[in-house]
Amino acid sequence: MTADLVSVLSGARVMPVLTVPSAATAGPLAEALAEGGARCAEVTFRTPAAEQAVRAMAAHGGLVVGAGTVLSAEQAERAVAAGARFVVSPGFDEQVVAACRELDVPVVPGIATATELMRCLRAGVDTVKLFPAEPLGGLRTLQALAAPFPGARFVPTGGIGADRLSDYLGHPAVLAVGGSWMATPAHLERAAYPEIRRLTAEAVKRSTTWERSSTWERSST
């Protein structure tokens, strides 16, 4: 049976979403995130360096590293071989889900509509990525989707900044929130690791204000 995302993330409620242009930045980036208190990170497969970045950050040992923007079963296999502990996709793809089950890693497909959410639930996937969260309507859309599907959990990502983090985390259906503001490509280009550490620490501090509701605690046991 595929590992559960709740146990893999071990209570982490904020997830830096990273676009890493050069694998040379992966080690210092992992260190800055870990020093800021992050416990997990998603490396998007949007750059040629993504696979190497996953490998380097996973080897750091301070973070649970996952792969994002995974569009195919082949990418999922490469990501897991590099050390990814979970896989995130911008949409729902049966082949990606099947590959992750074979690899025994959690998969978080992206959804934007109730129809897509129903397809995920029918496939046995109850944790989904609401993407792109803010352009879709943000928390109001999440609330509307969560109401008729009480068994679903959400990891909203897309356009979320530090100012919206607490709002999302206050909803009991939200497992974690993903965001890129803590470590942007511009930060990495400037080697602004102290800034990454500071922004991560601020986000982690906000995230600890909220505890997952008893509903989700029961669902993960």
CSV table of C-alpha atoms in Angstrom, one decimal, residues 1 15 32 36 42 53 61 79 87 97-98 124 133 139 159 164 177:
chain,number,residue,atom,x,y,z
A,1,MET,CA,0.0,0.0,0.0
A,15,MET,CA,5.9,23.5,2.1
A,32,ALA,CA,18.9,27.5,4.6
A,36,GLY,CA,14.6,28.2,9.0
A,42,GLU,CA,8.9,20.4,-3.2
A,53,ALA,CA,18.6,19.2,-7.1
A,61,GLY,CA,19.1,14.9,5.4
A,79,ALA,CA,12.3,11.7,-9.2
A,87,VAL,CA,5.2,13.4,-5.9
A,97,VAL,CA,-0.9,7.9,-9.9
A,98,ALA,CA,-0.3,4.3,-11.0
A,124,GLY,CA,-8.5,6.3,-4.1
A,133,ALA,CA,-5.3,28.2,-5.7
A,139,LEU,CA,-10.0,30.1,0.2
A,159,GLY,CA,-0.2,32.5,-5.9
A,164,ARG,CA,-2.5,34.4,3.0
A,177,VAL,CA,0.2,25.0,2.1
